[in-house]
Coordinates of C-alpha atoms in Angstrom, one line a residue:
X563 CA 6.5 15.2 0.0
X564 CA 6.9 15.7 -3.3
X565 CA 6.0 13.5 -6.2
X566 CA 10.3 13.1 -6.8
X567 CA 10.4 12.8 -2.8
X568 CA 7.9 9.7 -3.4
X569 CA 9.7 8.4 -6.0
X570 CA 12.8 8.2 -4.5
X571 CA 11.3 6.7 -1.4
X572 CA 12.5 3.1 0.0
X573 CA 9.8 2.3 2.3
X574 CA 6.7 2.1 1.1
X575 CA 3.7 2.2 3.4
X576 CA 0.5 1.7 2.0
X577 CA -2.2 2.1 4.2
X578 CA -6.0 2.7 3.5
X579 CA -9.9 1.8 4.5
X580 CA -11.3 -1.2 4.4
X581 CA -12.2 -2.6 0.8
X582 CA -10.5 0.4 -0.7
X583 CA -8.3 -3.0 -1.6
X584 CA -4.9 -2.1 -0.7
X585 CA -3.5 -5.3 -0.4
X586 CA -3.8 -5.4 -4.4
X587 CA -2.5 -2.0 -4.6
X588 CA 0.5 -2.3 -2.0
X589 CA 1.2 -6.2 -4.7
X590 CA 1.5 -3.7 -7.5
X591 CA 3.0 -1.5 -6.4
X592 CA 6.0 -3.8 -5.2
X593 CA 5.7 -5.5 -8.9
X594 CA 6.1 -2.2 -10.8
X595 CA 9.1 -1.0 -7.9
X596 CA 11.1 -4.5 -9.0
X597 CA 11.0 -3.9 -12.9
X598 CA 14.4 -4.3 -14.7
X599 CA 16.6 -5.7 -12.4
X600 CA 15.2 -4.7 -8.8
X601 CA 14.7 -6.2 -6.3
X602 CA 12.3 -5.4 -3.6
X603 CA 10.4 -7.1 -0.1
X604 CA 6.4 -7.2 0.4
X605 CA 5.1 -7.6 3.6
X606 CA 1.5 -7.8 5.9
X607 CA 1.2 -7.3 9.5
X608 CA -2.3 -8.3 9.4
X609 CA -2.0 -11.6 10.4
X610 CA -4.0 -12.3 6.9
X611 CA -2.5 -13.8 4.3
X612 CA -3.2 -11.3 1.8
X613 CA -0.7 -11.6 -0.1
X614 CA 0.1 -15.3 -0.6
X615 CA -4.0 -15.4 -2.6
X616 CA -3.5 -12.3 -4.5
X617 CA 0.0 -14.1 -5.8
X618 CA -1.6 -17.5 -5.7
X619 CA 0.1 -19.5 -3.9
X620 CA 1.3 -21.2 -0.1
X621 CA 1.3 -19.5 2.7
X622 CA 3.7 -17.4 3.4
X623 CA 5.7 -18.2 6.4
X624 CA 8.5 -16.5 8.8
X625 CA 11.0 -16.1 6.1
X626 CA 11.1 -14.0 3.4
X627 CA 10.5 -15.9 0.3
X628 CA 10.8 -14.9 -3.4
X629 CA 6.9 -15.2 -5.1
X630 CA 7.1 -13.4 -8.4
X631 CA 9.4 -12.0 -10.8
X632 CA 8.8 -8.6 -12.6
X633 CA 9.6 -7.2 -15.7
X634 CA 13.1 -6.7 -16.7
X635 CA 15.0 -9.3 -14.2
X636 CA 13.4 -8.2 -10.5
X637 CA 11.9 -10.5 -7.9
X638 CA 9.6 -9.5 -5.5
X639 CA 10.6 -10.8 -2.3
X640 CA 6.9 -11.8 0.7
X641 CA 7.2 -11.7 3.8
X642 CA 4.7 -12.0 6.7
X643 CA 5.3 -11.0 9.7
X644 CA 4.4 -12.5 12.9
X645 CA 4.7 -10.7 16.2
X646 CA 5.1 -13.4 18.6
X647 CA 8.1 -15.1 16.4
X648 CA 9.2 -11.1 16.3
X649 CA 8.9 -11.1 19.7
X650 CA 11.6 -14.4 20.1
X651 CA 14.3 -12.9 17.7
X652 CA 14.1 -9.8 19.6
X653 CA 14.8 -11.9 22.4
X654 CA 17.2 -13.8 20.7
X655 CA 19.3 -10.6 19.6
X656 CA 19.5 -8.4 22.7
X657 CA 18.9 -11.4 25.6
X658 CA 20.6 -14.2 24.2
X659 CA 18.0 -16.0 25.5
X660 CA 17.3 -18.6 22.5
X661 CA 15.8 -22.0 23.8
X662 CA 14.7 -19.7 26.6
X663 CA 12.6 -17.8 24.3
X664 CA 11.0 -20.8 22.8
X665 CA 10.3 -21.6 26.6
X666 CA 8.8 -19.1 27.3
X667 CA 6.5 -18.8 24.3
X668 CA 4.3 -22.6 24.6
X669 CA 3.6 -20.6 28.5
X670 CA 2.4 -18.5 26.7
X671 CA 4.4 -15.4 28.2
X672 CA 5.3 -13.8 24.9
X673 CA 1.2 -13.9 23.7
X674 CA 0.8 -11.9 27.3
X675 CA 3.3 -9.7 26.3
X676 CA 2.6 -8.6 23.1
X677 CA -1.3 -8.5 23.6
X678 CA -1.5 -6.4 27.1
X679 CA 1.1 -4.3 25.5
X680 CA 0.5 -2.8 21.9
X681 CA 3.2 -0.7 22.1
X682 CA 5.6 -3.6 22.2
X683 CA 4.2 -5.1 19.1
X684 CA 4.0 -2.6 17.0
X685 CA 7.5 -2.0 18.0
X686 CA 8.1 -5.6 17.1
X687 CA 6.5 -5.0 13.6
X688 CA 7.6 -1.5 12.3
X689 CA 10.8 -3.5 13.7
X690 CA 11.2 -6.0 11.7
X691 CA 10.0 -3.5 8.4
X692 CA 13.1 -1.4 9.6
X693 CA 16.1 -3.9 9.6
X694 CA 15.1 -5.6 6.3
X695 CA 15.1 -1.1 5.1
X696 CA 18.5 -1.4 6.3
X697 CA 19.5 -4.7 5.5
X698 CA 23.4 -4.9 3.6
X699 CA 25.5 -6.8 2.0
X700 CA 28.4 -7.8 1.6
X701 CA 29.3 -4.9 -0.2
X702 CA 28.4 -2.6 1.7
X703 CA 24.7 -2.0 -0.1
X704 CA 21.2 -2.3 1.2
X705 CA 20.2 -6.1 0.0
X706 CA 16.6 -4.4 -1.0
X707 CA 16.1 -1.0 -3.6
X708 CA 13.0 -1.1 -1.7
X709 CA 9.9 -2.5 0.9
X710 CA 6.3 -2.4 0.7
X711 CA 4.4 -2.9 3.5
X712 CA 0.8 -3.6 3.4
X713 CA 0.3 -2.0 7.0
X714 CA -3.3 -1.7 8.7
X715 CA -6.4 0.6 8.1
X716 CA -5.9 4.3 8.2
X717 CA -8.0 4.0 10.5
X718 CA -4.9 2.5 12.6
X719 CA -2.2 4.1 11.0
X720 CA -0.7 6.6 13.0
X721 CA -1.0 4.9 16.6
X722 CA 0.8 1.5 14.4
X723 CA 3.9 4.2 13.0
X724 CA 4.2 7.0 15.7
X725 CA 6.1 3.9 17.8
X726 CA 8.4 6.4 19.8
X727 CA 4.8 8.1 21.7
X728 CA 3.2 4.8 22.3
X729 CA 6.4 2.9 24.0
X730 CA 7.2 6.4 25.9
X731 CA 5.8 5.3 28.6
X732 CA 6.9 2.1 29.1
X733 CA 10.7 2.3 28.7
X734 CA 12.4 5.6 28.5
X735 CA 15.7 3.6 28.3
X736 CA 17.2 0.7 26.7
X737 CA 16.5 -1.8 24.4
X738 CA 13.1 -1.2 24.0
X739 CA 12.7 2.5 23.4
X740 CA 16.3 2.6 21.0
X741 CA 14.8 0.4 18.7
X742 CA 11.5 2.6 18.9
X743 CA 13.9 5.2 18.2
X744 CA 15.1 3.6 15.8
X745 CA 12.3 2.7 14.0
X746 CA 11.5 5.8 14.0
X747 CA 14.1 8.2 12.4
X748 CA 13.5 5.6 9.0
X749 CA 9.4 6.0 9.6
X750 CA 9.7 10.0 9.8
X751 CA 12.4 10.6 7.1
X752 CA 12.9 11.1 3.5
X753 CA 13.6 7.5 2.9
X754 CA 9.9 6.9 3.9
X755 CA 6.2 7.1 1.9
X756 CA 3.4 6.5 3.0
X757 CA 0.5 6.4 0.8
X758 CA -3.7 6.0 1.1
X759 CA -5.9 4.2 -1.3
X760 CA -9.1 5.1 -2.0
X761 CA -12.3 5.1 -3.7
X762 CA -13.9 7.6 -4.9
X763 CA -17.0 7.2 -2.5
X764 CA -17.3 9.2 0.4
X765 CA -16.8 8.0 3.3
X766 CA -13.1 6.2 2.1
X767 CA -12.6 9.6 0.9
X768 CA -13.2 11.1 4.1
X769 CA -11.1 9.2 6.1
X770 CA -8.3 9.3 3.2
X771 CA -8.5 13.5 4.6
X772 CA -8.6 12.3 8.0
X773 CA -5.8 10.1 7.6
X774 CA -3.5 12.5 6.3
X775 CA -4.2 15.6 8.8
X776 CA -3.4 12.9 11.5
X777 CA -0.4 12.1 9.8
X778 CA 1.1 15.4 9.3
X779 CA 0.3 16.2 12.7
X780 CA 2.7 13.0 13.8
X781 CA 5.9 14.2 11.4
X782 CA 5.2 10.7 8.6
X783 CA 5.7 11.5 5.1
X784 CA 2.7 11.1 3.3
X785 CA 3.5 9.7 -0.2
X786 CA 0.6 10.0 -3.0
X787 CA -2.9 8.8 -2.5
X788 CA -3.8 6.2 -5.2
X789 CA -7.8 5.9 -6.0
X790 CA -8.5 2.6 -6.9
X791 CA -11.1 1.1 -9.2
X792 CA -12.2 3.8 -11.2
X793 CA -14.8 3.2 -13.4
X794 CA -15.3 5.0 -16.3
X795 CA -17.1 7.8 -17.7
X796 CA -19.5 6.4 -20.9
X797 CA -21.3 9.9 -21.6
X798 CA -20.1 12.9 -22.4
X799 CA -21.5 16.0 -20.2
X800 CA -23.8 17.3 -22.6
X801 CA -24.9 13.4 -22.5
X802 CA -25.4 13.8 -18.5
X803 CA -26.8 16.7 -18.7
X804 CA -29.9 15.9 -20.2
X805 CA -29.6 12.4 -20.2
X806 CA -33.5 12.1 -19.3
X807 CA -35.3 14.8 -21.4
X808 CA -38.1 13.8 -24.0
X809 CA -35.7 14.3 -27.2
X810 CA -33.5 11.5 -25.8
X811 CA -35.7 9.2 -25.6
X812 CA -37.5 9.3 -28.8
X813 CA -34.2 9.0 -30.1
X814 CA -32.9 6.1 -27.7
X815 CA -36.4 4.5 -28.8
X816 CA -35.0 4.8 -32.6
X817 CA -31.5 3.9 -32.1
X818 CA -33.1 0.2 -30.2
X819 CA -35.4 -0.6 -33.3
X820 CA -32.5 0.1 -36.1
X821 CA -30.4 -2.5 -33.7
X822 CA -33.1 -4.7 -34.6
X823 CA -34.6 -4.8 -31.1
X824 CA -38.6 -4.2 -32.2
X825 CA -40.6 -1.5 -33.0
X826 CA -39.9 1.8 -31.8
X827 CA -43.5 2.8 -31.1
X828 CA -45.3 2.9 -27.9
X829 CA -45.3 -1.1 -26.7
X830 CA -42.7 -1.5 -28.9
X831 CA -40.3 -3.7 -27.5
X832 CA -37.5 -0.5 -27.8
X833 CA -39.5 1.4 -26.8
X834 CA -40.2 -0.6 -23.4
X835 CA -36.5 -0.4 -23.2
X836 CA -36.1 3.0 -23.2
X837 CA -36.7 3.5 -19.7
X838 CA -34.4 0.7 -18.0
X839 CA -31.5 1.9 -20.5
X840 CA -32.4 5.2 -19.0
X841 CA -33.3 5.2 -15.1
X842 CA -29.3 2.9 -15.7
X843 CA -28.3 6.1 -17.6
X844 CA -29.5 8.7 -14.6
X845 CA -27.8 6.2 -11.9
X846 CA -24.2 6.5 -14.1
X847 CA -24.7 10.4 -14.3
X848 CA -25.7 10.2 -10.0
X849 CA -22.5 8.9 -10.2
X850 CA -20.4 10.4 -12.0
X851 CA -21.0 13.9 -10.3
X852 CA -20.3 12.3 -6.5
X853 CA -16.9 11.3 -7.9
X854 CA -16.1 14.4 -9.4
X855 CA -17.2 15.4 -6.1
X856 CA -14.8 13.7 -4.2
X857 CA -12.1 13.9 -6.7
X858 CA -11.8 18.2 -5.4
X859 CA -11.5 16.7 -2.2
X860 CA -8.8 14.7 -2.5
X861 CA -6.9 16.5 -5.4
X862 CA -8.1 19.6 -2.7
X863 CA -4.7 17.6 -0.7
X864 CA -2.4 19.1 -1.9
X865 CA -1.0 15.5 -2.6
X866 CA 0.1 13.7 -5.8
X867 CA -3.2 11.1 -6.8
X868 CA -2.6 8.4 -8.8
X869 CA -5.5 5.9 -10.7
X870 CA -6.6 2.9 -10.7
X871 CA -8.9 1.3 -13.3
X872 CA -11.6 -1.1 -12.0
X873 CA -10.8 -4.2 -13.6
X874 CA -14.4 -6.1 -15.1
X875 CA -13.2 -9.5 -13.8
X876 CA -11.4 -8.9 -10.5
X877 CA -7.8 -8.9 -9.7
X878 CA -6.0 -12.0 -10.5
X879 CA -2.4 -12.1 -11.4
X880 CA -2.2 -10.8 -14.9
X881 CA -4.1 -8.3 -13.0
X882 CA -2.1 -7.2 -11.3
X883 CA 0.5 -6.8 -13.3
X884 CA -1.6 -4.4 -15.3
X885 CA -2.2 -2.2 -12.3
X886 CA 1.5 -2.1 -11.8
X887 CA 2.5 -1.0 -15.0
X888 CA 0.0 1.5 -14.8
X889 CA 1.2 3.0 -11.6
X890 CA 4.8 2.5 -13.4
X891 CA 3.4 4.7 -16.1
X892 CA 2.4 7.2 -13.3
X893 CA 5.7 7.6 -11.4
X894 CA 4.5 5.9 -7.9
X895 CA 7.6 3.7 -9.1
X896 CA 10.8 5.3 -10.4
X897 CA 12.0 5.3 -13.7
X898 CA 14.2 2.2 -14.7
X899 CA 18.0 2.9 -14.6
X900 CA 17.2 4.4 -11.1
X901 CA 18.7 2.1 -9.3
X902 CA 22.6 0.4 -9.8
X903 CA 21.1 -3.0 -9.1
X904 CA 19.1 -2.6 -12.1
X905 CA 21.9 -0.7 -14.3
X906 CA 24.7 -3.0 -13.1
X907 CA 22.6 -6.2 -12.9
X908 CA 22.4 -8.9 -10.8
X909 CA 24.1 -7.8 -7.4
X910 CA 26.4 -5.3 -9.1
X911 CA 25.5 -1.6 -8.2
X912 CA 27.3 2.1 -10.0
X913 CA 27.5 5.3 -9.4
X914 CA 23.7 6.3 -9.5
X915 CA 22.4 3.9 -6.3
X916 CA 25.5 6.2 -4.4
X917 CA 22.9 7.9 -2.9
X918 CA 21.1 4.6 -1.2
X919 CA 24.4 5.3 0.8
X920 CA 25.1 9.1 1.4
X921 CA 20.8 8.7 2.4
X922 CA 21.7 5.9 4.8
X923 CA 24.5 7.4 6.6
X924 CA 22.5 11.3 6.7
X925 CA 18.7 8.4 8.7
X926 CA 21.7 6.8 10.3
X927 CA 22.7 9.6 12.7
X928 CA 20.3 9.3 15.3
X929 CA 20.7 5.5 15.7
X930 CA 24.2 4.8 14.8
X931 CA 24.4 2.9 18.4
X932 CA 21.1 0.4 18.3
X933 CA 23.1 -2.1 15.7
X934 CA 20.9 -5.6 15.8
X935 CA 17.3 -4.3 15.9
X936 CA 15.1 -7.1 15.3

C-alpha cells in the first residue's frame, strides 16, 4: 500500500509486539486523524481499558463516548468492544431474541459460545468495527471520518483479521457466514490500512517483518511501519568511531576540568569521571550501530516508515497531542481539508467527500445483502 493509499484509508488498524506502545500510537493516530473538524472512533478489543488510562478517564462502557477534542474542532470518540455484549447485539439483530438473549448470558451460554469458538468471537469483534466504518447518518454520509482500532499484538493479528477462514469450517451459509464475508470485504479493501508499531530492537523488528509477511500472504492491506520511542543520536559518526581512543580521553578530562569538575591530572576528580562517561558513550555508540541495522531491516520491507520520538517523561495527555502532531506532519493522517466534514464544518459535507460515497459503493458490492451486521 502506497503512502497515498494509507492516508486515504478510513479504517486504521494498529498492531505491534507487546511493549512497543501500540495503544499509545493508536490513540495518537486517532487524535491526528481528528484534526480540522473530523470525527474519529478509537476502539479496543482486548478488554484492557488501555484507552481510558491514556486519556485519564473512567473505564469505557460498551458504548461510543467522546473522550477528546482535536485541534480545529475535531472529536475522538472511544469504544471498548466486549465480545459477549457484541454477541447479544448479534442475537437481537438477526434472531430477535431480546430478553431471551440476556437470559442466555445469565446461564453462561454466551461466554461458552465465544470461548469454544474463537472464530465466532473474532467475527463479532471485527463485525462491530465494520459496522462503525460503514455506518451512515441521515444524509447518507459516514458517521465517522475514520475508525482506529487498537488491535491484538502482531503475533495474533493475521488470524484475528482473517475471520473468513476462521468461520469457514463452522458455517458456509447463513448470517454468521454472511457477516464474515461482509467484514472481509472491508478489511481487504482500500478503506483499510494495517499499521505495525515497532522499536529499533531485534525482537520487535523481527516480529514486524514476520507480521508483514503473514498479512501480505493473507491478502490484507499493510499500511505503514511506525517506529516508536526513537532516541536521539548524540554523537557524530566520527565521535562514534573514536569514542574510546586515547586522545579522546585526554580531551574529555580537560573539558571536565574546565567546567569546574576538578583536576584533569591522574587521580583528579575530572580524570576519575572520564571512564564512566566513556563507558556510557561506548554503550550509546553500540546502540546506534544496532539501531541502524534494525532500520535497514525495516526499510527493506518497502513500506512507508514513520518515527515517533521517545518522550523522556512518559506519555501523558500532552504527550499524546505531541505525538499526534508528529504523525500529522509525517502524513500518516490525511492533510487538512481532505474531508468534507472539515471543509464544510459540523456535519456538513462538500464535494471533496464524494469519494467516500463512491468508495462505499465499490467496497460494498460484495455485501449489499448483509445489512444489519453487529
